[in-house]
Tab-separated table of C-alpha atoms in Angstrom:
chain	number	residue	atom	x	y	z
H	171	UNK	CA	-8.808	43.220	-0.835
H	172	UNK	CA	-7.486	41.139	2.340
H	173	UNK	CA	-7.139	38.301	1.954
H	174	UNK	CA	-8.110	34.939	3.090
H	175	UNK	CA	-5.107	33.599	4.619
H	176	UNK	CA	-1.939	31.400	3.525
H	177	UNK	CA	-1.905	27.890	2.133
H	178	UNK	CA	1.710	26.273	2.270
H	179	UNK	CA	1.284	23.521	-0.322
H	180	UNK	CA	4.224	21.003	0.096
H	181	UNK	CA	5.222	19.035	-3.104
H	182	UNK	CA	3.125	21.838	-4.974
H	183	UNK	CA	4.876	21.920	-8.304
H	184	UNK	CA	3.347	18.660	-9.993
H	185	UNK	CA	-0.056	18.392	-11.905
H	186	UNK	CA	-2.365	18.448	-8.798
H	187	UNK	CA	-0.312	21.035	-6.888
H	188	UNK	CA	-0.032	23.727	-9.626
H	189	UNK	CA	-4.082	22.757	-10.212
H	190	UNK	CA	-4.820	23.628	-6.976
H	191	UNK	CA	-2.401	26.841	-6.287
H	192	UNK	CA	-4.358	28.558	-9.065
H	193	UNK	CA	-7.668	27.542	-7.778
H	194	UNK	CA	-6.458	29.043	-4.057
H	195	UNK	CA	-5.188	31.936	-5.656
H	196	UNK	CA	-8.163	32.727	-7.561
H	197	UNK	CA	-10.204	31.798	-4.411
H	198	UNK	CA	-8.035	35.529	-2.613
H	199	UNK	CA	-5.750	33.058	-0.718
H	200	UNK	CA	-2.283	33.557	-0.419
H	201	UNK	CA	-0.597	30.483	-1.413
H	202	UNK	CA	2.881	28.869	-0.910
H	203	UNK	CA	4.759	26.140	-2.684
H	204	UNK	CA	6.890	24.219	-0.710
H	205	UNK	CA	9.374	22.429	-3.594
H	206	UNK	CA	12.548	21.079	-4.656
H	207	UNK	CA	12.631	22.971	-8.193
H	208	UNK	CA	10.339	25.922	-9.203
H	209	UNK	CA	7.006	25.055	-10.941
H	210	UNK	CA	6.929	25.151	-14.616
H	211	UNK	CA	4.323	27.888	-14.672
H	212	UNK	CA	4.611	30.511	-13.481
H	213	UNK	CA	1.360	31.992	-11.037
H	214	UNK	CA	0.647	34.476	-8.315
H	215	UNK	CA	1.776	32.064	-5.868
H	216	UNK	CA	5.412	31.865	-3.469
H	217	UNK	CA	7.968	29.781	-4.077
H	218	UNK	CA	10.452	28.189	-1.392
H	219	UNK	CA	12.882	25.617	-1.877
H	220	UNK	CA	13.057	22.588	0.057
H	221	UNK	CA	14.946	18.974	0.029
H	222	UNK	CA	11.562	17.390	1.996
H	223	UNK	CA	14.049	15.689	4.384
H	224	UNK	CA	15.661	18.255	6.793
H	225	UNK	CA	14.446	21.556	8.417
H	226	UNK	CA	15.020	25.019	7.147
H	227	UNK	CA	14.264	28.453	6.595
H	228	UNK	CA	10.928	27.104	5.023
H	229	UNK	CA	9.369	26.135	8.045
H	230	UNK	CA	8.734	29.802	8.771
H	231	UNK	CA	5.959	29.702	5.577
H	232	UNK	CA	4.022	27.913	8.298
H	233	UNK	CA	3.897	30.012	11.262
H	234	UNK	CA	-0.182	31.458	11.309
H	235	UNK	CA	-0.640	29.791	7.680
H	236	UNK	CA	-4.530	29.153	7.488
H	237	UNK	CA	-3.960	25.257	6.121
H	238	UNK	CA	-0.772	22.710	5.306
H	239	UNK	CA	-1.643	20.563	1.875
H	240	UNK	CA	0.903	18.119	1.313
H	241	UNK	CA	1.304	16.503	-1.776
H	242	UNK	CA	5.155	15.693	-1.670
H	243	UNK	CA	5.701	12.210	-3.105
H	244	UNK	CA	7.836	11.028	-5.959
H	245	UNK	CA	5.310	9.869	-9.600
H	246	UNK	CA	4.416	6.552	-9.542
H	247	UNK	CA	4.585	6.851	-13.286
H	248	UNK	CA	7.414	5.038	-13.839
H	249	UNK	CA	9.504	1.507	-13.915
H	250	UNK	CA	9.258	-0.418	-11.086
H	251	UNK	CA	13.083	-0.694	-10.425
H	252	UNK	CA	14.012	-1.053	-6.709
H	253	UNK	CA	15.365	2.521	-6.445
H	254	UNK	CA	12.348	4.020	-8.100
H	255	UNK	CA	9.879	1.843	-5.414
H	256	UNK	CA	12.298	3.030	-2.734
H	257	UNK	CA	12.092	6.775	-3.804
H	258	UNK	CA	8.035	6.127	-4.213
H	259	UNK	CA	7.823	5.197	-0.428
H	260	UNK	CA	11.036	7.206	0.969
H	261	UNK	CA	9.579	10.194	-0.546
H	262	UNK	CA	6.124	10.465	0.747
H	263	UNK	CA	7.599	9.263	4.668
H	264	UNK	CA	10.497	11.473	4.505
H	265	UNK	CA	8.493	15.090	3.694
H	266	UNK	CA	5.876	13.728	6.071
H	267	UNK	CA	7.457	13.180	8.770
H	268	UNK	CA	9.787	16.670	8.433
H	269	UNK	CA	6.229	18.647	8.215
H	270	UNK	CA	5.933	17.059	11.390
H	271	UNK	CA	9.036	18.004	12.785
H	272	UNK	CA	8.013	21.899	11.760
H	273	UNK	CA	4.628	22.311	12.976
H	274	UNK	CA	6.199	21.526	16.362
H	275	UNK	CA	8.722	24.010	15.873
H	276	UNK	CA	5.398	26.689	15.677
H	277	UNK	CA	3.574	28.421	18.339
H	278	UNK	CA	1.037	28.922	16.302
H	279	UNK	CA	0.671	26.509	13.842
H	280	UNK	CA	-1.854	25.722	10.885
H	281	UNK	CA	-5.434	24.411	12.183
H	282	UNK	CA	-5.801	21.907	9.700
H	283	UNK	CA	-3.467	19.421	7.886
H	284	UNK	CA	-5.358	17.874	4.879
H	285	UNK	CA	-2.837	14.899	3.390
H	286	UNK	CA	-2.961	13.348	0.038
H	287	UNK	CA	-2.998	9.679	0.219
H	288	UNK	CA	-4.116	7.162	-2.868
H	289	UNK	CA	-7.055	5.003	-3.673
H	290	UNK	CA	-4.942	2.394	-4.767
H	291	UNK	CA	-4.294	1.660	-0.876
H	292	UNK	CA	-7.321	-1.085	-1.621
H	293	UNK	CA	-5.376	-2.718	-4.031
H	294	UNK	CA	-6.478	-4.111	-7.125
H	295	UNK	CA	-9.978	-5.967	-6.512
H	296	UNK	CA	-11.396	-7.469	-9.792
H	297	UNK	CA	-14.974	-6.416	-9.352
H	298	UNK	CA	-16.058	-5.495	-5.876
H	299	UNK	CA	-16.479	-2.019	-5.322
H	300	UNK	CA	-14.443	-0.275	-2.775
H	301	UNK	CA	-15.732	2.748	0.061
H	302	UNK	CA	-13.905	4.007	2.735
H	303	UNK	CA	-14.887	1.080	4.893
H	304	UNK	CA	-13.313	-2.182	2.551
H	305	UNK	CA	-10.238	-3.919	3.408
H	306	UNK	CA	-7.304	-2.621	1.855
H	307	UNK	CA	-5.108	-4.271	-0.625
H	308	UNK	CA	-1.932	-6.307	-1.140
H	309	UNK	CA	1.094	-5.182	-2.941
H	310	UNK	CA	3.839	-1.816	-3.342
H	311	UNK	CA	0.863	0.376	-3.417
H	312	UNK	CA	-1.146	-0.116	-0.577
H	313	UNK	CA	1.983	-0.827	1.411
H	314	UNK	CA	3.248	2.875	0.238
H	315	UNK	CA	-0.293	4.385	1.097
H	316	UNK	CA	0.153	2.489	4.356
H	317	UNK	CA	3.209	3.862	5.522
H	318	UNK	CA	2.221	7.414	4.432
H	319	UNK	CA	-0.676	7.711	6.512
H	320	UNK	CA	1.393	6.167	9.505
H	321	UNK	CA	3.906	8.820	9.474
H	322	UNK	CA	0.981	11.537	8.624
H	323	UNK	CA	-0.345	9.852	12.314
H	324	UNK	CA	2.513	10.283	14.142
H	325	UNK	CA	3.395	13.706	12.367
H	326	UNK	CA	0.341	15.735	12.717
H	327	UNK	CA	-0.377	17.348	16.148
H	328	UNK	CA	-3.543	16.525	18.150
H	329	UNK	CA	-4.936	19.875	18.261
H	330	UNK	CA	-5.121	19.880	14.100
H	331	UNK	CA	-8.034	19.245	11.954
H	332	UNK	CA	-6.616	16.319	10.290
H	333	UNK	CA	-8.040	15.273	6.815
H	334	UNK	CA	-6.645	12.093	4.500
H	335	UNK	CA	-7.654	12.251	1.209
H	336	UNK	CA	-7.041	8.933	-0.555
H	337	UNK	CA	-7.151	10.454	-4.333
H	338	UNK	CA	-8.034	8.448	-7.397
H	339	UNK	CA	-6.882	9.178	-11.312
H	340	UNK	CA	-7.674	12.877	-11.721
H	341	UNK	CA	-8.254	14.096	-15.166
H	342	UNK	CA	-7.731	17.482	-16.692
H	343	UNK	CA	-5.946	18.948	-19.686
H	344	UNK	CA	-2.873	19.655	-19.013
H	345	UNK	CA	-1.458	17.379	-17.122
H	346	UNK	CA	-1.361	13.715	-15.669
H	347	UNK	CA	-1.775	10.468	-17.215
H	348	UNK	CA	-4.771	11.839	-19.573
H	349	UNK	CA	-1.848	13.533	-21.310
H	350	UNK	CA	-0.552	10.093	-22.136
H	351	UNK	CA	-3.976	8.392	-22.955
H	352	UNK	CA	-4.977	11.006	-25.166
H	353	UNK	CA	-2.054	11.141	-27.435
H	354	UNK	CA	-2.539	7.168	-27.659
H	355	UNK	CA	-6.071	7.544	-28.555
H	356	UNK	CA	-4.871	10.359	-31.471
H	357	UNK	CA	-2.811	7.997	-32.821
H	358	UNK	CA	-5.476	5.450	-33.304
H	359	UNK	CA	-4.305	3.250	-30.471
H	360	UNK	CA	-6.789	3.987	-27.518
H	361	UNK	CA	-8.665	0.938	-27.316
H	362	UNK	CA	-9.054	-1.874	-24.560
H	363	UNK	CA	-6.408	-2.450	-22.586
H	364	UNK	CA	-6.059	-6.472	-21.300
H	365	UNK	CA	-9.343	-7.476	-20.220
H	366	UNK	CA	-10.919	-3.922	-19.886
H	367	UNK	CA	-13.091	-5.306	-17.075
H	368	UNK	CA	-10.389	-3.314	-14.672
H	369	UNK	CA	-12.163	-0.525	-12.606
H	370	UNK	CA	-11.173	2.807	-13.115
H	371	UNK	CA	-11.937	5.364	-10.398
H	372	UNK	CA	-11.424	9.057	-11.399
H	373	UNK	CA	-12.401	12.662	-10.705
H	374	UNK	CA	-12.208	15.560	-12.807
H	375	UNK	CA	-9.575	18.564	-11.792
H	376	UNK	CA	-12.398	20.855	-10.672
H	377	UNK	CA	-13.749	18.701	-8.344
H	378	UNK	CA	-10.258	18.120	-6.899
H	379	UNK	CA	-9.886	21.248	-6.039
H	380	UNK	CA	-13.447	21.808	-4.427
H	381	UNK	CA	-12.429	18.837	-2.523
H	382	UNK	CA	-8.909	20.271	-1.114
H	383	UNK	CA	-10.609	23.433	-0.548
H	384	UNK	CA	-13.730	21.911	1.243
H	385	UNK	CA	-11.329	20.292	3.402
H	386	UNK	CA	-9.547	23.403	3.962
H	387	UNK	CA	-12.315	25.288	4.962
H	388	UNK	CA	-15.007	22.691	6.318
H	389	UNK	CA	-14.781	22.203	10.231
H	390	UNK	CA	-16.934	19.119	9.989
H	391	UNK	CA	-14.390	17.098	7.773
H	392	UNK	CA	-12.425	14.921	9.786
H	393	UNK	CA	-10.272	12.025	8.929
H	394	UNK	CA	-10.089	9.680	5.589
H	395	UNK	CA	-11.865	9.905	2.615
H	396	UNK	CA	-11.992	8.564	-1.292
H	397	UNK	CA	-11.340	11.473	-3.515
H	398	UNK	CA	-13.500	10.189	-6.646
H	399	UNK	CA	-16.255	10.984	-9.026
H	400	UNK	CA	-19.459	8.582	-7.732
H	401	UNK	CA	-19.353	6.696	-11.176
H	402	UNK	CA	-16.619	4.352	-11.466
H	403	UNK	CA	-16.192	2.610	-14.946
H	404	UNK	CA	-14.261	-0.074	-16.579
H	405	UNK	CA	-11.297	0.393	-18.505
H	406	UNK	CA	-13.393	-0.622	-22.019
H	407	UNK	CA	-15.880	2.274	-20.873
H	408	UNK	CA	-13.183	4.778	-20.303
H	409	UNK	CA	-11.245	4.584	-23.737
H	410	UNK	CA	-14.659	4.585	-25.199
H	411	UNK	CA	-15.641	7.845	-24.055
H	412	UNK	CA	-12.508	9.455	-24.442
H	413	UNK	CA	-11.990	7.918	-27.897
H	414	UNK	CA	-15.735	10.052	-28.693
H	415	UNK	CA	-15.037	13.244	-26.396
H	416	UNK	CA	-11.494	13.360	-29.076
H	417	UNK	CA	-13.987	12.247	-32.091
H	418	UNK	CA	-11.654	9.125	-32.967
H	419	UNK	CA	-14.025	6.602	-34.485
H	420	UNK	CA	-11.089	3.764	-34.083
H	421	UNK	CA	-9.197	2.319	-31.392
H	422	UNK	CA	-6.787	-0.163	-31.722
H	423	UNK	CA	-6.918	-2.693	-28.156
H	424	UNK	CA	-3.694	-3.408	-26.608
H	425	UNK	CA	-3.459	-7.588	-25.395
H	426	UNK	CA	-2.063	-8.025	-21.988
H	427	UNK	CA	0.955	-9.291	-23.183
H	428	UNK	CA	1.490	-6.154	-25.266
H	429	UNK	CA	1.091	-4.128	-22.606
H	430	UNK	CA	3.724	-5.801	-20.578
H	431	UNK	CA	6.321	-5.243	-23.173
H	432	UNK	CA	5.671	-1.919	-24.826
H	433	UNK	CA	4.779	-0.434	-21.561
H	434	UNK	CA	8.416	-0.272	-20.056
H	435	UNK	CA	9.741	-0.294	-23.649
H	436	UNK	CA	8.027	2.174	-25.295
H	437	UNK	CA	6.475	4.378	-22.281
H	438	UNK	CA	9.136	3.903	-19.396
H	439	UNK	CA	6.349	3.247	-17.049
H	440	UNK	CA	4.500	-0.043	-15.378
H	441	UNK	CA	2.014	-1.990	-16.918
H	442	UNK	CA	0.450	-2.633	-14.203
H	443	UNK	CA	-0.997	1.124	-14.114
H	444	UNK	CA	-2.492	0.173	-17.410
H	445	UNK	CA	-3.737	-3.537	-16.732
H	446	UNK	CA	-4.957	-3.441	-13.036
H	447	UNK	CA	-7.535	-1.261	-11.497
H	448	UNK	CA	-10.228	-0.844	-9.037
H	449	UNK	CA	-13.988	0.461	-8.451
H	450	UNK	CA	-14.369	3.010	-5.764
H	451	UNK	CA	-17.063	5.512	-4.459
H	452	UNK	CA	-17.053	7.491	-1.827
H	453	UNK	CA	-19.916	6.763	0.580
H	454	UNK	CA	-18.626	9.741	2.744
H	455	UNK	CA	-18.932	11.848	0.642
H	456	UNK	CA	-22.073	11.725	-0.167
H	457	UNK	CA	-23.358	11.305	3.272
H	458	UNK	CA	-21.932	14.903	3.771
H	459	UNK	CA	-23.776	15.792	0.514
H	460	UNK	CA	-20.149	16.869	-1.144
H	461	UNK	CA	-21.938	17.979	-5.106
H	462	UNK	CA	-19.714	16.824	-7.708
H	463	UNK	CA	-19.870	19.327	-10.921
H	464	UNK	CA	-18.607	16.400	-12.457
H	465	UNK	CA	-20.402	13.168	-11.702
H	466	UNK	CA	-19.998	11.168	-14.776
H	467	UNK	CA	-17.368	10.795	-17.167
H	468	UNK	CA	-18.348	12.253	-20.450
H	469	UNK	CA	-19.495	15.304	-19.361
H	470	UNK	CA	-16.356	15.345	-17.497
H	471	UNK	CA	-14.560	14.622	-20.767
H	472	UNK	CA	-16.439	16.853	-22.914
H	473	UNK	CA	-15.552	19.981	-20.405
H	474	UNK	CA	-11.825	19.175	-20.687
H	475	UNK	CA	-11.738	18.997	-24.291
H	476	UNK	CA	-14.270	21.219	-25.549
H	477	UNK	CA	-14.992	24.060	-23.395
């Protein structure tokens, strides 16, 4: 069967990436993963090794690919050191702005660039809810998400379909941060974290992937959008319904103050992840009619953990 083209996916060896090389794969692409180490799994997909700083054999995965996905971009899951902030932004700018570098080397290079970006670029708004229109935020995050979608502008050529996907917390199974918030709710300590009046804007795997490949294949999609489910909730409403999609009656809530010391301590990571948040929904989205098989969160849940 021929198939539908190639899809170099840069940074493609994390959660999202190997989500989303099976999903091409299965879809009759031919896909290509554009890392520093070799995914974990192991897939009908290629493999090529790059640094994401300086130009190589790899650029030649490009020439007549059908689509560039770039995902490269060191975990935000993690302590807030100064090296680890400057890896978070020096990481995302750096493989940016080399994929830019190669698609000029091309004389034929891929049609459309979609680009990963985050939600969090509107910061951490107590209550207002957040579309593509609001003002973005204050702080490391939105000043990361900044800078990546600069060098994404002065890295992608005119004549590309350009796409900016500004993703939110994506749950699945077996990877990602619902790893980590399961296992707490198993051991009987998934309940409220701080307040629990932080928003908490998600979208389930499957949709993720519709999304990238919708943006792939979809000549109308142009520019920046929010990658998230329509129904936002609040931290208390999220550990609820994943405390009853795992059937754990009891949840113990974790103070603010708790958070802030166990959370470096115990989980090498920031609080902050934990005790800030935001509301977001798309309103382009849905004024392109994009149908979410996953609109709300417990059905979401219940197909991740009981299909």
């Amino acid at each position: 069967m021929e198939t539908q083209g190639r899809i170099v996916i840069a940074g493609g060896t994390g959660f999202l990436g190997r989500n989303l090389a099976r999903y091409l794969t299965g879809q009759n692409y031919e896909v290509t993963i554009l890392s520093r180490h070799q995914p974990q799994t192991k897939g009908d997909w290629r493999y090529v090794n790059w640094d994401a700083r300086s130009l190589g054999s790899w650029v030649s995965e490009l020439k007549q690919a059908a689509a560039l996905v770039n995902l490269a971009g060191r975990t935000v899951d993690c302590i807030k050191t100064p090296d680890h902030c400057d890896e978070i932004l020096r990481s995302r700018v750096e493989a940016t702005d080399v994929l830019g570098k190669a698609v000029r080397q091309l004389d034929s290079p891929p049609p459309v660039w979609v680009q990963m970006s985050t939600a969090h670029r509107y910061g951490d708004p107590p209550e207002c809810i957040c579309d593509e229109d609001s003002a973005f935020g204050y702080g490391l995050a939105p000043f990361v998400a900044q800078e990546w979608e600069a060098a994404f502008q002065r890295a992608v050529l005119p004549q590309m379909r350009q796409v900016i996907l500004r993703t939110s917390f994506v749950i699945g199974r077996d990877g990602g941060a619902l790893q980590r918030l399961s296992k707490l709710v198993r051991w009987g300590l998934g309940g409220t974290v701080g307040h629990g009046r932080q928003g908490m804007s998600w979208i389930h795997e499957q949709d993720m992937n519709r999304l990238f490949h919708r943006a792939i294949t979809n000549q109308t999609m142009q520019g920046a959008y929010l990658a998230t489910a329509p129904e936002p909730v609040s931290n208390a409403e999220f550990m609820r319904a994943l405390r009853n999609a795992l059937k754990m009656p009891i949840g113990l809530p974790a103070l603010s103050w708790m958070v802030r010391l166990g959370a470096p301590l115990l989980m090498r990571t920031d609080p902050e992840l934990a005790l800030y948040g935001r509301y977001c929904i798309s309103r382009r989205l849905k004024e392109e009619n994009f149908e979410f098989q996953f609109p709300d969160l417990d059905s979401a849940l219940q197909n991740i953990y009981h299909r």
